[in-house]
Coordinates of C-alpha atoms and ligand atoms in Angstrom, one line a residue:
M253 CA -31.2 -287.4 60.6
L254 CA -28.2 -285.3 59.7
M255 CA -26.5 -286.0 56.3
P256 CA -22.8 -286.8 56.6
R257 CA -20.7 -284.2 55.1
R258 CA -19.4 -285.4 51.7
E259 CA -19.4 -282.3 49.6
P260 CA -17.1 -279.3 49.7
I261 CA -18.6 -276.3 51.5
V262 CA -17.3 -273.8 48.9
N263 CA -17.5 -274.7 45.2
D264 CA -14.2 -273.0 44.6
K265 CA -13.5 -274.4 41.1
Y266 CA -16.7 -273.2 39.7
I267 CA -16.3 -269.8 41.2
T268 CA -12.8 -269.3 40.0
Q269 CA -13.8 -270.4 36.5
V270 CA -16.8 -268.1 36.1
L271 CA -14.9 -265.1 37.5
R272 CA -12.1 -265.7 34.9
R273 CA -14.6 -265.0 32.1
E274 CA -15.1 -261.3 31.3
R275 CA -18.8 -260.6 31.6
S276 CA -20.4 -257.3 30.6
E277 CA -23.7 -256.1 31.8
D278 CA -26.7 -257.6 30.1
D279 CA -29.8 -255.5 30.7
I280 CA -32.4 -258.2 29.5
W281 CA -30.8 -260.8 31.8
V282 CA -30.5 -258.3 34.7
R283 CA -34.2 -257.5 34.5
E284 CA -35.2 -261.1 34.4
I285 CA -33.1 -261.7 37.6
L286 CA -34.7 -258.6 39.3
D287 CA -38.2 -259.9 38.5
K288 CA -37.3 -263.2 40.0
A289 CA -35.8 -261.5 43.1
R290 CA -39.1 -259.6 43.7
E291 CA -40.8 -263.0 44.3
L292 CA -38.8 -263.1 47.5
K293 CA -37.5 -266.6 46.9
G294 CA -33.8 -265.7 46.7
L295 CA -31.3 -266.0 43.9
N296 CA -28.7 -268.6 42.9
Q297 CA -25.0 -268.1 42.1
S298 CA -25.6 -267.6 38.4
D299 CA -28.2 -264.9 39.1
M300 CA -25.6 -263.2 41.4
I301 CA -23.0 -263.2 38.6
G302 CA -25.5 -261.4 36.3
L303 CA -26.1 -258.7 38.9
M304 CA -22.4 -258.3 39.9
A305 CA -21.7 -257.3 36.2
I306 CA -23.9 -254.2 36.5
E307 CA -22.0 -251.0 35.9
S308 CA -24.3 -248.4 34.4
E309 CA -26.2 -246.0 36.6
P310 CA -29.7 -246.8 35.3
L311 CA -29.3 -250.6 35.9
L312 CA -27.7 -249.9 39.2
N313 CA -30.7 -247.9 40.2
E314 CA -33.0 -250.7 39.2
L315 CA -31.0 -253.1 41.3
F316 CA -31.2 -250.7 44.3
S317 CA -34.9 -250.3 43.8
A318 CA -35.5 -254.1 43.8
A319 CA -33.4 -254.4 47.0
R320 CA -35.5 -251.6 48.6
Y321 CA -38.6 -253.5 47.6
V322 CA -37.4 -256.8 49.1
K323 CA -36.1 -255.1 52.3
N324 CA -39.4 -253.4 52.8
E325 CA -41.6 -256.4 52.1
I326 CA -39.8 -258.6 54.6
Y327 CA -38.4 -256.2 57.3
G328 CA -40.5 -253.1 56.9
R329 CA -38.8 -250.1 58.4
R330 CA -37.3 -251.9 61.4
L331 CA -33.6 -251.8 62.2
V332 CA -32.4 -254.0 65.1
I333 CA -29.8 -252.3 67.4
F334 CA -27.0 -253.9 69.3
A335 CA -23.6 -253.1 70.9
P336 CA -20.4 -255.2 70.8
M337 CA -18.7 -255.8 74.1
Y338 CA -15.0 -256.6 73.8
V339 CA -14.0 -258.5 76.9
S340 CA -10.4 -259.4 76.0
N341 CA -7.8 -258.4 73.4
L342 CA -5.4 -261.2 74.2
C343 CA -4.7 -263.3 71.1
K344 CA -2.3 -266.0 70.0
N345 CA -3.1 -265.6 66.3
E346 CA -1.3 -263.5 63.7
C347 CA -4.0 -262.1 61.5
T348 CA -2.1 -259.4 59.6
Y349 CA -5.1 -257.1 59.5
C350 CA -6.0 -257.0 63.2
A351 CA -4.6 -254.9 66.1
F352 CA -5.0 -257.8 68.5
R353 CA -2.6 -260.1 66.6
A354 CA -0.1 -261.7 68.9
K355 CA 3.1 -259.8 67.8
N356 CA 1.6 -256.4 67.9
K357 CA 3.3 -254.4 70.6
D358 CA 1.4 -251.1 69.9
I359 CA -1.6 -251.8 72.0
E360 CA -2.2 -252.4 75.7
R361 CA -3.4 -255.9 76.5
R362 CA -6.1 -256.8 79.0
S363 CA -8.9 -259.2 79.8
L364 CA -11.7 -257.7 81.8
T365 CA -12.4 -259.3 85.2
Q366 CA -16.0 -260.4 85.8
D367 CA -16.5 -257.3 87.9
E368 CA -15.3 -255.1 85.0
I369 CA -17.6 -257.0 82.6
A370 CA -20.5 -256.2 85.0
R371 CA -19.5 -252.5 84.9
E372 CA -19.4 -252.6 81.1
T373 CA -22.8 -254.2 81.1
L374 CA -24.1 -251.6 83.5
A375 CA -22.8 -248.8 81.2
L376 CA -24.6 -250.4 78.2
I377 CA -27.8 -251.0 80.1
S378 CA -27.8 -247.4 81.3
S379 CA -27.6 -246.1 77.7
G380 CA -30.6 -248.3 76.8
H381 CA -29.0 -251.3 75.1
K382 CA -30.8 -254.7 75.3
R383 CA -28.6 -256.8 72.9
V384 CA -24.9 -257.4 73.3
L385 CA -22.4 -259.1 71.0
L386 CA -19.6 -260.5 73.2
V387 CA -16.3 -260.4 71.4
A388 CA -12.8 -261.7 72.3
G389 CA -9.4 -262.4 70.9
E390 CA -8.4 -266.1 70.7
S391 CA -6.6 -266.5 74.1
Y392 CA -8.4 -266.6 77.3
P393 CA -7.1 -265.9 80.9
K394 CA -6.2 -269.0 83.0
Q395 CA -9.8 -270.2 83.3
G396 CA -9.7 -271.0 79.5
F397 CA -13.0 -271.2 77.8
N398 CA -14.9 -271.0 81.1
Y399 CA -13.9 -267.3 81.0
V400 CA -16.3 -266.8 78.1
L401 CA -19.1 -268.8 79.8
D402 CA -18.7 -266.8 83.0
A403 CA -18.7 -263.6 81.0
I404 CA -22.1 -264.5 79.5
D405 CA -23.5 -265.3 82.9
T406 CA -22.2 -262.0 84.2
I407 CA -23.8 -260.0 81.4
Y408 CA -27.2 -261.7 81.9
S409 CA -27.1 -261.2 85.7
V410 CA -26.8 -257.4 85.7
R411 CA -29.9 -255.4 86.4
E412 CA -30.4 -251.6 86.7
G413 CA -33.9 -250.4 87.3
S414 CA -36.0 -251.8 84.5
G415 CA -32.9 -252.2 82.3
E416 CA -31.2 -255.5 81.5
I417 CA -29.4 -257.3 78.6
R418 CA -31.9 -259.7 77.1
R419 CA -29.8 -261.3 74.4
V420 CA -26.1 -262.1 74.3
N421 CA -24.7 -263.0 70.9
V422 CA -21.2 -264.3 70.8
N423 CA -18.3 -263.8 68.4
V424 CA -15.3 -265.9 69.5
A425 CA -12.9 -268.2 67.7
P426 CA -14.1 -271.6 66.5
L427 CA -15.0 -274.0 69.3
T428 CA -14.9 -277.8 69.8
A429 CA -18.2 -279.7 69.7
D430 CA -18.2 -279.9 73.5
E431 CA -17.6 -276.1 73.9
F432 CA -20.4 -275.4 71.6
L433 CA -22.7 -277.5 73.8
Q434 CA -21.6 -275.5 76.8
L435 CA -22.3 -272.3 74.9
K436 CA -25.8 -273.5 74.0
E437 CA -26.5 -274.2 77.7
R438 CA -25.7 -270.5 78.5
K439 CA -28.7 -269.5 76.3
I440 CA -26.9 -267.4 73.9
G441 CA -28.6 -265.8 70.9
T442 CA -26.5 -266.1 67.8
Y443 CA -23.0 -267.6 67.5
Q444 CA -21.2 -265.5 65.0
L445 CA -18.0 -266.3 63.1
F446 CA -16.6 -264.7 59.9
Q447 CA -14.6 -266.8 57.6
E448 CA -12.7 -263.5 56.8
T449 CA -11.9 -264.8 53.2
Y450 CA -13.2 -268.0 51.6
N451 CA -10.2 -268.0 49.3
R452 CA -7.7 -270.6 50.6
K453 CA -4.6 -268.9 49.1
V454 CA -5.5 -265.4 50.4
Y455 CA -6.5 -267.0 53.7
S456 CA -3.0 -268.5 54.2
Q457 CA -1.3 -265.2 53.2
V458 CA -3.1 -263.2 55.9
H459 CA -3.3 -265.7 58.7
L460 CA 0.3 -266.4 59.5
A461 CA 0.3 -268.2 62.8
G462 CA -1.8 -269.7 65.6
K463 CA -4.9 -271.9 65.4
K464 CA -6.6 -269.5 63.0
A465 CA -4.1 -270.4 60.3
D466 CA -6.1 -273.6 59.9
Y467 CA -8.7 -272.7 57.2
N468 CA -10.6 -276.0 57.6
W469 CA -11.0 -275.7 61.3
R470 CA -12.6 -272.3 60.8
L471 CA -14.8 -273.3 57.9
S472 CA -16.2 -276.3 59.6
A473 CA -17.0 -274.4 62.9
I474 CA -20.6 -273.5 61.8
D475 CA -21.2 -277.2 61.2
R476 CA -20.1 -278.0 64.7
A477 CA -22.2 -275.2 66.1
L478 CA -25.3 -276.5 64.4
E479 CA -24.5 -280.1 65.2
A480 CA -24.3 -279.1 68.9
G481 CA -27.9 -277.7 68.6
L482 CA -27.2 -274.0 68.5
N483 CA -30.1 -272.7 66.4
D484 CA -28.9 -269.3 65.3
V485 CA -25.6 -268.9 63.6
G486 CA -24.1 -265.9 61.8
I487 CA -21.5 -265.9 59.1
G488 CA -19.6 -263.2 57.3
V489 CA -16.6 -262.0 55.2
L490 CA -14.0 -259.4 56.0
F491 CA -14.3 -257.4 52.7
G492 CA -11.0 -256.0 51.4
L493 CA -8.9 -259.2 51.6
C494 CA -9.9 -260.8 48.3
D495 CA -12.1 -259.9 45.2
W496 CA -15.6 -259.2 46.7
R497 CA -17.2 -261.1 43.8
Y498 CA -15.4 -264.3 44.8
E499 CA -16.4 -263.8 48.4
M500 CA -20.1 -263.2 47.5
L501 CA -20.3 -266.4 45.5
A502 CA -18.5 -268.4 48.2
L503 CA -20.8 -267.0 50.9
K504 CA -23.7 -268.2 48.8
S505 CA -22.1 -271.6 48.4
H506 CA -21.7 -271.8 52.2
I507 CA -25.3 -270.8 52.8
E508 CA -26.7 -273.4 50.3
Y509 CA -24.5 -276.1 51.8
L510 CA -25.9 -275.3 55.3
E511 CA -29.4 -275.3 53.9
R512 CA -28.9 -278.7 52.3
R513 CA -27.2 -280.3 55.3
F514 CA -29.1 -278.8 58.2
G515 CA -32.3 -277.6 56.5
I516 CA -31.5 -274.0 57.7
G517 CA -29.2 -271.2 56.6
P518 CA -27.5 -268.6 58.8
H519 CA -29.6 -266.3 60.8
T520 CA -27.4 -263.3 59.9
V521 CA -24.6 -262.4 57.4
S522 CA -22.2 -259.6 58.4
V523 CA -20.4 -257.4 55.9
P524 CA -17.4 -255.8 57.7
R525 CA -15.0 -253.9 55.5
L526 CA -11.3 -253.8 56.5
E527 CA -10.6 -250.7 58.6
P528 CA -7.2 -249.2 59.7
A529 CA -5.9 -251.0 62.8
S530 CA -3.0 -249.9 65.1
G531 CA 0.2 -251.9 64.5
S532 CA -1.3 -253.6 61.4
P533 CA -0.2 -251.6 58.3
M534 CA -1.9 -254.0 56.0
A535 CA -5.3 -252.9 57.3
S536 CA -4.7 -249.4 55.9
R537 CA -3.8 -250.9 52.5
P538 CA -6.4 -253.6 51.8
P539 CA -5.1 -256.0 49.2
A540 CA -8.5 -256.0 47.4
P541 CA -10.1 -252.6 48.3
I542 CA -13.8 -252.2 47.7
D543 CA -15.1 -248.8 46.8
D544 CA -18.4 -247.4 48.3
K545 CA -20.4 -248.0 45.2
S546 CA -19.4 -251.7 44.9
F547 CA -20.0 -252.1 48.6
Q548 CA -23.6 -250.9 48.2
K549 CA -24.0 -253.1 45.2
L550 CA -22.9 -256.0 47.3
V551 CA -25.3 -255.2 50.0
A552 CA -28.2 -255.0 47.5
I553 CA -27.2 -258.3 45.8
L554 CA -27.0 -260.0 49.2
R555 CA -30.4 -258.7 50.1
L556 CA -31.9 -260.2 46.9
S557 CA -30.0 -263.5 47.2
V558 CA -30.9 -264.4 50.8
P559 CA -34.0 -262.3 51.5
Y560 CA -34.8 -263.8 54.9
T561 CA -31.3 -263.6 56.3
G562 CA -30.5 -260.6 58.5
I563 CA -27.7 -258.4 57.2
I564 CA -25.5 -256.8 59.9
M565 CA -23.5 -253.5 59.5
S566 CA -21.3 -252.3 62.2
T567 CA -19.9 -248.9 63.2
R568 CA -16.8 -249.7 61.1
E569 CA -18.8 -247.8 58.4
T570 CA -19.4 -244.0 58.3
P571 CA -22.9 -242.6 59.2
N572 CA -23.5 -241.8 55.5
I573 CA -22.7 -245.3 54.2
R574 CA -24.8 -246.8 57.0
R575 CA -27.8 -244.5 56.1
E576 CA -27.7 -245.4 52.5
S577 CA -27.4 -249.1 53.3
F578 CA -30.5 -249.3 55.5
A579 CA -32.8 -249.0 52.5
L580 CA -30.8 -251.5 50.5
G581 CA -31.0 -254.4 52.9
V582 CA -29.2 -253.9 56.2
S583 CA -31.5 -255.1 59.0
Q584 CA -29.2 -254.9 62.1
I585 CA -26.7 -252.2 63.2
S586 CA -24.4 -251.6 66.1
A587 CA -24.5 -248.2 67.7
G588 CA -22.4 -246.3 70.2
S589 CA -19.7 -248.9 69.9
R590 CA -16.3 -249.3 71.5
T591 CA -13.8 -252.0 70.4
N592 CA -11.5 -251.9 73.3
P593 CA -12.1 -253.9 76.5
G594 CA -13.4 -251.5 79.2
G595 CA -14.3 -248.9 76.5
Y596 CA -17.9 -248.2 77.8
S597 CA -17.3 -247.8 81.5
E598 CA -13.8 -246.2 81.7
I599 CA -12.8 -242.7 80.6
Q600 CA -9.8 -243.4 78.3
G601 CA -8.7 -243.1 74.7
D602 CA -9.1 -245.9 72.3
N603 CA -5.8 -247.7 73.1
G604 CA -6.4 -251.4 72.9
S605 CA -9.0 -251.0 70.2
Q606 CA -9.3 -253.6 67.5
F607 CA -9.8 -251.2 64.6
S608 CA -10.8 -247.6 63.9
L609 CA -14.5 -246.8 63.9
G610 CA -16.3 -244.9 61.1
D611 CA -19.3 -243.9 63.3
H612 CA -18.5 -242.4 66.7
R613 CA -22.0 -241.2 67.6
S614 CA -23.7 -242.2 70.8
L615 CA -26.7 -244.6 70.9
D616 CA -29.1 -241.7 71.4
E617 CA -27.7 -239.9 68.4
V618 CA -27.9 -242.9 66.1
V619 CA -31.4 -243.7 67.3
R620 CA -32.5 -240.1 66.6
D621 CA -30.9 -240.2 63.1
V622 CA -32.4 -243.6 62.2
A623 CA -35.9 -242.5 63.4
S624 CA -35.7 -239.2 61.6
M625 CA -35.1 -241.1 58.4
G626 CA -38.3 -243.1 59.0
Y627 CA -36.6 -246.3 60.2
M628 CA -37.7 -247.8 63.4
P629 CA -35.0 -248.8 65.9
S630 CA -35.9 -252.1 67.4
F631 CA -34.5 -253.6 70.7
C632 CA -36.7 -256.7 70.3
T633 CA -35.5 -260.0 71.6
G634 CA -39.0 -261.7 71.5
C635 CA -38.3 -264.5 69.0
Y636 CA -35.4 -265.8 70.8
R637 CA -37.1 -265.7 74.1
L638 CA -40.3 -267.4 72.8
G639 CA -38.2 -270.1 71.1
R640 CA -38.8 -268.8 67.6
V641 CA -35.3 -269.7 66.5
G642 CA -33.5 -271.7 63.8
A643 CA -35.8 -273.6 61.5
D644 CA -38.9 -272.4 63.4
F645 CA -37.9 -268.8 62.8
M646 CA -37.2 -269.5 59.1
D647 CA -40.5 -271.3 58.5
M648 CA -42.4 -268.4 59.9
A649 CA -40.1 -265.8 58.2
R650 CA -40.4 -267.2 54.8
P651 CA -44.1 -266.6 54.2
G652 CA -43.7 -263.1 55.7
D653 CA -45.6 -264.0 58.9
I654 CA -42.8 -262.8 61.1
R655 CA -43.8 -259.2 60.5
R656 CA -47.0 -259.7 62.6
H657 CA -44.6 -260.1 65.6
C658 CA -41.7 -258.0 64.6
D659 CA -43.5 -254.8 63.9
P660 CA -45.4 -254.7 67.2
N661 CA -42.4 -255.9 69.2
G662 CA -40.2 -253.3 67.5
I663 CA -42.6 -250.6 68.3
S664 CA -43.0 -251.6 72.0
T665 CA -39.3 -252.0 72.6
F666 CA -38.6 -248.6 70.9
M667 CA -41.2 -246.9 73.1
E668 CA -39.6 -248.5 76.1
Y669 CA -36.3 -247.1 75.0
L670 CA -37.8 -243.6 74.4
K671 CA -39.5 -243.5 77.9
D672 CA -36.5 -244.8 79.9
F673 CA -33.4 -243.7 78.1
A674 CA -33.8 -241.2 75.3
S675 CA -33.0 -237.5 75.3
E676 CA -36.0 -235.1 74.9
E677 CA -35.2 -234.4 71.3
T678 CA -34.9 -238.1 70.5
R679 CA -38.1 -238.9 72.3
R680 CA -39.9 -236.3 70.2
V681 CA -38.5 -237.7 66.9
G682 CA -39.0 -241.3 68.0
E683 CA -42.7 -240.8 69.0
Q684 CA -43.4 -239.3 65.6
C685 CA -41.7 -242.2 64.0
I686 CA -43.8 -244.7 65.9
Q687 CA -47.0 -242.8 65.0
N688 CA -46.0 -242.9 61.3
T689 CA -45.2 -246.6 61.4
M690 CA -48.4 -247.5 63.2
S691 CA -50.5 -245.6 60.6
Q692 CA -49.0 -247.8 57.8
L693 CA -49.6 -251.1 59.6
D694 CA -52.4 -253.6 58.7
D695 CA -55.3 -253.9 61.2
E696 CA -54.0 -256.9 63.1
P697 CA -50.4 -255.8 63.8
R698 CA -51.7 -252.3 64.6
R699 CA -54.1 -253.7 67.2
I700 CA -51.4 -255.8 68.7
S701 CA -49.0 -252.8 68.8
E702 CA -51.7 -250.6 70.5
K703 CA -52.1 -253.2 73.2
L704 CA -48.4 -253.5 73.8
L705 CA -48.0 -249.7 73.9
T706 CA -50.8 -249.4 76.5
R707 CA -48.9 -251.8 78.7
I708 CA -45.6 -249.8 78.3
H709 CA -47.5 -246.6 79.1
D710 CA -48.9 -248.3 82.2
G711 CA -45.3 -248.9 83.4
K712 CA -44.9 -252.5 82.2
R713 CA -41.6 -253.4 80.6
D714 CA -40.3 -256.2 78.4
V715 CA -43.7 -256.9 76.8
Y716 CA -43.7 -258.8 73.5
C717 CA -45.8 -261.2 71.4
Ligands
LIG1040 N1 -10.9 -263.5 67.5 C1 -12.0 -264.1 67.0 C2 -11.9 -264.3 65.5 O1 -11.0 -263.8 64.9 O2 -12.8 -265.0 65.0 C3 -13.3 -263.3 67.2 C4 -13.3 -261.9 67.4 S1 -12.5 -260.9 66.1 C5 -12.1 -259.7 67.3 C6 -14.0 -260.3 65.3 C7 -13.8 -259.9 63.8 O3 -13.1 -258.6 63.7 C8 -12.9 -260.8 63.0 O4 -13.6 -261.9 62.6 C9 -12.6 -259.9 61.8 O5 -13.5 -260.1 60.7 C10 -12.8 -258.5 62.4 N2 -11.6 -257.6 62.2 C11 -10.4 -257.9 62.5 N3 -9.6 -256.9 62.2 C12 -10.3 -255.9 61.5 C13 -10.1 -254.7 60.9 N4 -8.8 -254.2 60.8 N5 -11.1 -254.0 60.3 C14 -12.4 -254.5 60.4 N6 -12.7 -255.7 61.0 C15 -11.7 -256.4 61.5
LIG1041 FE1 -7.0 -262.6 67.1 FE2 -9.5 -262.5 66.0 FE3 -7.8 -260.4 65.7 FE4 -7.2 -262.6 64.5 S1 -9.1 -261.3 64.1 S2 -5.8 -261.4 65.6 S3 -8.0 -264.1 65.9 S4 -8.7 -261.2 67.6

């Protein structure tokens, strides 16, 4: 039975107090924490404080090396690939950092019709995508929330040859319990919602009007989603609004709270950094900017703290930052993204976009780059379709069992992509990457991978274990 909620989700007093104390790096303590992290059991807030104080190059390298170890033990070389689909940029809120904010007159507004959503889906399918993250501002056309539900049905319904979208994740404003139930019935993958900042004072300074100005409504949304039976939820912070160290400790507090109350933490954590946005001057001058080095430190600490939670990095970041972050812990990336409704199927500029992208490359280029670095792009949707979600997924992920499935499924979906969608050059690099990955697998996953690959070569599609 579910525990009633009596405790605060974020232990703000403790976080504020510990951050007030000046703390310098302590190499003995840091090494103790890194040893603990290598046991793959995660870290607590106190451990995170020790790691956040690291400044010197040698200790930073030790932190990165521990993060690489943990990433490799749990995720191997796989990187899951997805694309966001922006269906509407209408919004009633006034988030000072976002181009979609209600008062911004600098962008064209539109909500895609269901036909237009089908065209966007077709464009994504034709480039080889299998996973879509549906995104919208907080104001729907006259159908209200049914607009989102219809959009999900539309995306799942489109087929092109052997191509289809097999998992729709959703990033829309907090919903009521009843709306979450309806979302569950649509068989979505992950419901994703970023708190933006966990700091109440900063939150109220940057969310000036609309429903989103209500901090508690947003913070409690993940509870409502889990109560409604959605199994996979994703949380995140918009870095740049408040001290990143505060946000990291608050994120951990939120995760521990969810684990205590629901017996399961988030499936993913996203780490967007504030990017310039048209008509939102604040986005170009973040109140708490975070430099690249601290950003990578943050990714590494997150990897060690919550080893079994996926870390998502979007095309907000440049190719270089993305490349360096794969090794440190990122396990899912978007590729070939557009952040304006209609951006995939229509030839137009980026008017109507939510923010500027750091990575403008096509899916084919990203896949080639990732594979040439020895990472294996995965389009797998096996777990979700076999019901390995929520607590079941975590039970299996924790002892490391999930790799028996993920490696073969990653390999077979990558081969499917290479055969059906890749350019010649990408196919060459990709097949080499698959060969190298297979040679490093244990006997059992290698045998399973070979079987799946034979089926793909025989013309079968969508095979997984
Ligand atoms: N409107 C809903 C909401 O705010 O929760 C969902 C979609 S919103 C378009 C998705 C996310 O975009 C926000 O949660 C926020 O973190 C991010 N975002 C907004 N403005 C941004 C900017 N200038 N740079 C980077 N990310 C931004
Ligand atoms: Fe609207 Fe979301 Fe942008 Fe805020 S972040 S203005 S709620 S789309």
